[in-house]
Amino acid sequence: MCGIIGYTGKKYNAKDAIIDGLKNLEYRGYDSAGIAVVEDGKVNLYKAKGKISNLEDKIQSLNIKSETGIGHTRWATHGEPSENNAHPHKSDDGNVVAVHNGIIENYLQLKKKLLDKGYTFQSETDTEVLAQLLDYYYKGNPLEAITKVLHRVEGSYALGIMFADYPDEIYAARKDSPLIVGQSENGSFIASDVPAILKYTRTVYYMENQEVAALRRDGLRFFSVDEEEVTKTPVQIDWDAD
């Protein structure tokens, strides 16, 4: 089923909030885990095959300090369980980083187009195709690039996306795969399921099909697939993860 978590804010170290959220999503099943965090204006990726504890061991000695990041636990659909196939995935130039739940049915057709344009691939996943396609359409406006991609992909998706040009922001989109957005005075979150962020906030927005969310440390905005702003009402969660 895979799990997605993301955080941007000033109170928590994004690395710690993401690892904590991924642990709360372990029930969904997975074969690898990874995070992408902004450090000194650059998006760095850390991935490991197997348990989240393997990822923790890998980064334990690193002094990772970040206020923005996304994470993922993967269950293999395209490509074997491996570090290369683990999420997050990035574009050739490293400007776009993405995590993805779901299946992109026309990814081979899209991959061929990108190969013809000179893109190279490091994994066997459909998610890397999404990251490269986002880069292909990106001309400085993240929302425009995302909506162009959503108009061209077929299948299901829950997406967490970061652009190196916008180190304080996270973008999210979904179709037929669950994704929620949370908000508190300490920042903004994305997650596959409510328990992943209950420790941090009880104010949740449920995204509808083909909606895009733009998250900043100090606020949220929602858009349709046609880039029209959408007004959404938050839900207050009154139950506990237990």
PDB file of N, CA and C in Angstrom, residues 92-152:
ATOM      1  N   ASP A  92      16.820  14.404 -13.562  1.00  0.00           N
ATOM      2  CA  ASP A  92      18.244  14.356 -13.906  1.00  0.00           C
ATOM      3  C   ASP A  92      19.038  15.476 -13.243  1.00  0.00           C
ATOM      4  N   ASP A  93      18.478  16.690 -13.246  1.00  0.00           N
ATOM      5  CA  ASP A  93      19.207  17.834 -12.700  1.00  0.00           C
ATOM      6  C   ASP A  93      18.995  18.005 -11.202  1.00  0.00           C
ATOM      7  N   GLY A  94      18.183  17.127 -10.588  1.00  0.00           N
ATOM      8  CA  GLY A  94      17.956  17.194  -9.154  1.00  0.00           C
ATOM      9  C   GLY A  94      16.994  18.269  -8.717  1.00  0.00           C
ATOM     10  N   ASN A  95      16.381  18.983  -9.660  1.00  0.00           N
ATOM     11  CA  ASN A  95      15.499  20.088  -9.292  1.00  0.00           C
ATOM     12  C   ASN A  95      14.144  19.620  -8.790  1.00  0.00           C
ATOM     13  N   VAL A  96      13.666  18.467  -9.287  1.00  0.00           N
ATOM     14  CA  VAL A  96      12.354  17.948  -8.896  1.00  0.00           C
ATOM     15  C   VAL A  96      12.542  16.621  -8.169  1.00  0.00           C
ATOM     16  N   VAL A  97      11.889  16.482  -7.031  1.00  0.00           N
ATOM     17  CA  VAL A  97      11.920  15.251  -6.250  1.00  0.00           C
ATOM     18  C   VAL A  97      10.484  14.849  -5.944  1.00  0.00           C
ATOM     19  N   ALA A  98      10.179  13.544  -6.077  1.00  0.00           N
ATOM     20  CA  ALA A  98       8.794  13.112  -5.888  1.00  0.00           C
ATOM     21  C   ALA A  98       8.713  11.763  -5.181  1.00  0.00           C
ATOM     22  N   VAL A  99       7.631  11.599  -4.421  1.00  0.00           N
ATOM     23  CA  VAL A  99       7.217  10.300  -3.897  1.00  0.00           C
ATOM     24  C   VAL A  99       5.821  10.036  -4.431  1.00  0.00           C
ATOM     25  N   HIS A 100       5.464   8.750  -4.546  1.00  0.00           N
ATOM     26  CA  HIS A 100       4.235   8.410  -5.272  1.00  0.00           C
ATOM     27  C   HIS A 100       3.657   7.096  -4.775  1.00  0.00           C
ATOM     28  N   ASN A 101       2.374   7.101  -4.477  1.00  0.00           N
ATOM     29  CA  ASN A 101       1.598   5.875  -4.287  1.00  0.00           C
ATOM     30  C   ASN A 101       0.671   5.711  -5.482  1.00  0.00           C
ATOM     31  N   GLY A 102       0.456   4.479  -5.911  1.00  0.00           N
ATOM     32  CA  GLY A 102      -0.425   4.230  -7.045  1.00  0.00           C
ATOM     33  C   GLY A 102       0.335   3.651  -8.218  1.00  0.00           C
ATOM     34  N   ILE A 103      -0.315   3.617  -9.365  1.00  0.00           N
ATOM     35  CA  ILE A 103       0.288   3.060 -10.583  1.00  0.00           C
ATOM     36  C   ILE A 103      -0.021   3.969 -11.766  1.00  0.00           C
ATOM     37  N   ILE A 104       1.013   4.379 -12.488  1.00  0.00           N
ATOM     38  CA  ILE A 104       0.847   5.166 -13.709  1.00  0.00           C
ATOM     39  C   ILE A 104       0.807   4.200 -14.880  1.00  0.00           C
ATOM     40  N   GLU A 105      -0.353   4.047 -15.470  1.00  0.00           N
ATOM     41  CA  GLU A 105      -0.563   3.002 -16.470  1.00  0.00           C
ATOM     42  C   GLU A 105       0.140   3.285 -17.788  1.00  0.00           C
ATOM     43  N   ASN A 106       0.335   4.549 -18.132  1.00  0.00           N
ATOM     44  CA  ASN A 106       0.982   4.877 -19.399  1.00  0.00           C
ATOM     45  C   ASN A 106       2.427   5.329 -19.205  1.00  0.00           C
ATOM     46  N   TYR A 107       3.090   4.819 -18.158  1.00  0.00           N
ATOM     47  CA  TYR A 107       4.441   5.301 -17.858  1.00  0.00           C
ATOM     48  C   TYR A 107       5.454   4.910 -18.928  1.00  0.00           C
ATOM     49  N   LEU A 108       5.264   3.763 -19.589  1.00  0.00           N
ATOM     50  CA  LEU A 108       6.216   3.362 -20.623  1.00  0.00           C
ATOM     51  C   LEU A 108       6.167   4.317 -21.817  1.00  0.00           C
ATOM     52  N   GLN A 109       4.969   4.729 -22.183  1.00  0.00           N
ATOM     53  CA  GLN A 109       4.816   5.696 -23.267  1.00  0.00           C
ATOM     54  C   GLN A 109       5.469   7.031 -22.887  1.00  0.00           C
ATOM     55  N   LEU A 110       5.242   7.470 -21.656  1.00  0.00           N
ATOM     56  CA  LEU A 110       5.836   8.726 -21.187  1.00  0.00           C
ATOM     57  C   LEU A 110       7.353   8.605 -21.071  1.00  0.00           C
ATOM     58  N   LYS A 111       7.825   7.452 -20.625  1.00  0.00           N
ATOM     59  CA  LYS A 111       9.270   7.233 -20.492  1.00  0.00           C
ATOM     60  C   LYS A 111       9.957   7.305 -21.849  1.00  0.00           C
ATOM     61  N   LYS A 112       9.341   6.702 -22.870  1.00  0.00           N
ATOM     62  CA  LYS A 112       9.913   6.750 -24.218  1.00  0.00           C
ATOM     63  C   LYS A 112      10.031   8.196 -24.688  1.00  0.00           C
ATOM     64  N   LYS A 113       8.999   8.989 -24.441  1.00  0.00           N
ATOM     65  CA  LYS A 113       9.038  10.400 -24.826  1.00  0.00           C
ATOM     66  C   LYS A 113      10.215  11.103 -24.169  1.00  0.00           C
ATOM     67  N   LEU A 114      10.429  10.833 -22.872  1.00  0.00           N
ATOM     68  CA  LEU A 114      11.497  11.486 -22.136  1.00  0.00           C
ATOM     69  C   LEU A 114      12.876  10.996 -22.581  1.00  0.00           C
ATOM     70  N   LEU A 115      12.985   9.697 -22.865  1.00  0.00           N
ATOM     71  CA  LEU A 115      14.246   9.169 -23.391  1.00  0.00           C
ATOM     72  C   LEU A 115      14.599   9.840 -24.717  1.00  0.00           C
ATOM     73  N   ASP A 116      13.596  10.035 -25.542  1.00  0.00           N
ATOM     74  CA  ASP A 116      13.812  10.710 -26.826  1.00  0.00           C
ATOM     75  C   ASP A 116      14.259  12.153 -26.640  1.00  0.00           C
ATOM     76  N   LYS A 117      13.887  12.747 -25.495  1.00  0.00           N
ATOM     77  CA  LYS A 117      14.270  14.130 -25.192  1.00  0.00           C
ATOM     78  C   LYS A 117      15.624  14.211 -24.480  1.00  0.00           C
ATOM     79  N   GLY A 118      16.257  13.042 -24.235  1.00  0.00           N
ATOM     80  CA  GLY A 118      17.583  13.039 -23.650  1.00  0.00           C
ATOM     81  C   GLY A 118      17.645  12.760 -22.164  1.00  0.00           C
ATOM     82  N   TYR A 119      16.510  12.465 -21.549  1.00  0.00           N
ATOM     83  CA  TYR A 119      16.512  12.142 -20.121  1.00  0.00           C
ATOM     84  C   TYR A 119      17.084  10.739 -19.897  1.00  0.00           C
ATOM     85  N   THR A 120      17.699  10.552 -18.753  1.00  0.00           N
ATOM     86  CA  THR A 120      18.218   9.243 -18.374  1.00  0.00           C
ATOM     87  C   THR A 120      17.518   8.775 -17.101  1.00  0.00           C
ATOM     88  N   PHE A 121      17.509   7.459 -16.879  1.00  0.00           N
ATOM     89  CA  PHE A 121      16.773   6.893 -15.746  1.00  0.00           C
ATOM     90  C   PHE A 121      17.682   5.988 -14.924  1.00  0.00           C
ATOM     91  N   GLN A 122      17.507   6.071 -13.605  1.00  0.00           N
ATOM     92  CA  GLN A 122      18.313   5.290 -12.670  1.00  0.00           C
ATOM     93  C   GLN A 122      17.539   4.131 -12.056  1.00  0.00           C
ATOM     94  N   SER A 123      16.221   4.082 -12.286  1.00  0.00           N
ATOM     95  CA  SER A 123      15.388   3.052 -11.659  1.00  0.00           C
ATOM     96  C   SER A 123      14.461   2.437 -12.697  1.00  0.00           C
ATOM     97  N   GLU A 124      13.686   1.466 -12.232  1.00  0.00           N
ATOM     98  CA  GLU A 124      12.694   0.807 -13.089  1.00  0.00           C
ATOM     99  C   GLU A 124      11.276   1.280 -12.777  1.00  0.00           C
ATOM    100  N   THR A 125      11.133   2.337 -12.027  1.00  0.00           N
ATOM    101  CA  THR A 125       9.835   2.727 -11.489  1.00  0.00           C
ATOM    102  C   THR A 125       9.068   3.698 -12.386  1.00  0.00           C
ATOM    103  N   ASP A 126       7.750   3.684 -12.226  1.00  0.00           N
ATOM    104  CA  ASP A 126       6.925   4.687 -12.884  1.00  0.00           C
ATOM    105  C   ASP A 126       7.047   6.037 -12.188  1.00  0.00           C
ATOM    106  N   THR A 127       7.449   6.032 -10.918  1.00  0.00           N
ATOM    107  CA  THR A 127       7.576   7.275 -10.167  1.00  0.00           C
ATOM    108  C   THR A 127       8.703   8.148 -10.698  1.00  0.00           C
ATOM    109  N   GLU A 128       9.818   7.547 -11.077  1.00  0.00           N
ATOM    110  CA  GLU A 128      10.901   8.342 -11.647  1.00  0.00           C
ATOM    111  C   GLU A 128      10.452   9.011 -12.943  1.00  0.00           C
ATOM    112  N   VAL A 129       9.584   8.338 -13.679  1.00  0.00           N
ATOM    113  CA  VAL A 129       9.026   8.947 -14.893  1.00  0.00           C
ATOM    114  C   VAL A 129       8.265  10.224 -14.538  1.00  0.00           C
ATOM    115  N   LEU A 130       7.500  10.181 -13.432  1.00  0.00           N
ATOM    116  CA  LEU A 130       6.767  11.370 -12.993  1.00  0.00           C
ATOM    117  C   LEU A 130       7.724  12.513 -12.650  1.00  0.00           C
ATOM    118  N   ALA A 131       8.791  12.208 -11.916  1.00  0.00           N
ATOM    119  CA  ALA A 131       9.750  13.248 -11.544  1.00  0.00           C
ATOM    120  C   ALA A 131      10.385  13.880 -12.781  1.00  0.00           C
ATOM    121  N   GLN A 132      10.752  13.049 -13.746  1.00  0.00           N
ATOM    122  CA  GLN A 132      11.365  13.568 -14.969  1.00  0.00           C
ATOM    123  C   GLN A 132      10.357  14.358 -15.811  1.00  0.00           C
ATOM    124  N   LEU A 133       9.112  13.882 -15.838  1.00  0.00           N
ATOM    125  CA  LEU A 133       8.083  14.579 -16.612  1.00  0.00           C
ATOM    126  C   LEU A 133       7.771  15.942 -15.984  1.00  0.00           C
ATOM    127  N   LEU A 134       7.749  16.000 -14.667  1.00  0.00           N
ATOM    128  CA  LEU A 134       7.566  17.282 -13.983  1.00  0.00           C
ATOM    129  C   LEU A 134       8.689  18.242 -14.352  1.00  0.00           C
ATOM    130  N   ASP A 135       9.910  17.733 -14.405  1.00  0.00           N
ATOM    131  CA  ASP A 135      11.048  18.568 -14.787  1.00  0.00           C
ATOM    132  C   ASP A 135      10.904  19.056 -16.225  1.00  0.00           C
ATOM    133  N   TYR A 136      10.424  18.170 -17.102  1.00  0.00           N
ATOM    134  CA  TYR A 136      10.268  18.521 -18.510  1.00  0.00           C
ATOM    135  C   TYR A 136       9.310  19.704 -18.689  1.00  0.00           C
ATOM    136  N   TYR A 137       8.225  19.717 -17.913  1.00  0.00           N
ATOM    137  CA  TYR A 137       7.220  20.774 -18.054  1.00  0.00           C
ATOM    138  C   TYR A 137       7.489  21.969 -17.148  1.00  0.00           C
ATOM    139  N   TYR A 138       8.468  21.862 -16.273  1.00  0.00           N
ATOM    140  CA  TYR A 138       8.728  22.938 -15.327  1.00  0.00           C
ATOM    141  C   TYR A 138       9.461  24.102 -15.996  1.00  0.00           C
ATOM    142  N   LYS A 139       8.823  25.274 -15.954  1.00  0.00           N
ATOM    143  CA  LYS A 139       9.422  26.483 -16.517  1.00  0.00           C
ATOM    144  C   LYS A 139       9.469  27.587 -15.467  1.00  0.00           C
ATOM    145  N   GLY A 140       9.561  27.193 -14.210  1.00  0.00           N
ATOM    146  CA  GLY A 140       9.621  28.167 -13.128  1.00  0.00           C
ATOM    147  C   GLY A 140       8.365  28.241 -12.283  1.00  0.00           C
ATOM    148  N   ASN A 141       7.264  27.626 -12.762  1.00  0.00           N
ATOM    149  CA  ASN A 141       5.996  27.644 -12.050  1.00  0.00           C
ATOM    150  C   ASN A 141       5.624  26.216 -11.651  1.00  0.00           C
ATOM    151  N   PRO A 142       5.769  25.832 -10.379  1.00  0.00           N
ATOM    152  CA  PRO A 142       5.484  24.448  -9.973  1.00  0.00           C
ATOM    153  C   PRO A 142       4.049  24.019 -10.255  1.00  0.00           C
ATOM    154  N   LEU A 143       3.082  24.864  -9.949  1.00  0.00           N
ATOM    155  CA  LEU A 143       1.675  24.493 -10.150  1.00  0.00           C
ATOM    156  C   LEU A 143       1.385  24.211 -11.617  1.00  0.00           C
ATOM    157  N   GLU A 144       1.922  25.039 -12.498  1.00  0.00           N
ATOM    158  CA  GLU A 144       1.715  24.840 -13.934  1.00  0.00           C
ATOM    159  C   GLU A 144       2.308  23.505 -14.383  1.00  0.00           C
ATOM    160  N   ALA A 145       3.502  23.178 -13.920  1.00  0.00           N
ATOM    161  CA  ALA A 145       4.140  21.910 -14.287  1.00  0.00           C
ATOM    162  C   ALA A 145       3.328  20.730 -13.785  1.00  0.00           C
ATOM    163  N   ILE A 146       2.850  20.809 -12.548  1.00  0.00           N
ATOM    164  CA  ILE A 146       2.091  19.702 -11.966  1.00  0.00           C
ATOM    165  C   ILE A 146       0.793  19.472 -12.726  1.00  0.00           C
ATOM    166  N   THR A 147       0.055  20.520 -13.016  1.00  0.00           N
ATOM    167  CA  THR A 147      -1.221  20.328 -13.711  1.00  0.00           C
ATOM    168  C   THR A 147      -1.023  19.816 -15.130  1.00  0.00           C
ATOM    169  N   LYS A 148       0.040  20.228 -15.788  1.00  0.00           N
ATOM    170  CA  LYS A 148       0.325  19.685 -17.119  1.00  0.00           C
ATOM    171  C   LYS A 148       0.587  18.190 -17.045  1.00  0.00           C
ATOM    172  N   VAL A 149       1.315  17.755 -16.023  1.00  0.00           N
ATOM    173  CA  VAL A 149       1.590  16.325 -15.857  1.00  0.00           C
ATOM    174  C   VAL A 149       0.302  15.572 -15.551  1.00  0.00           C
ATOM    175  N   LEU A 150      -0.528  16.117 -14.668  1.00  0.00           N
ATOM    176  CA  LEU A 150      -1.763  15.425 -14.285  1.00  0.00           C
ATOM    177  C   LEU A 150      -2.709  15.254 -15.469  1.00  0.00           C
ATOM    178  N   HIS A 151      -2.650  16.166 -16.415  1.00  0.00           N
ATOM    179  CA  HIS A 151      -3.478  16.044 -17.620  1.00  0.00           C
ATOM    180  C   HIS A 151      -2.955  14.957 -18.562  1.00  0.00           C
ATOM    181  N   ARG A 152      -1.726  14.499 -18.335  1.00  0.00           N
ATOM    182  CA  ARG A 152      -1.101  13.564 -19.270  1.00  0.00           C
ATOM    183  C   ARG A 152      -0.913  12.152 -18.718  1.00  0.00           C
TER     184      ARG A 152
END
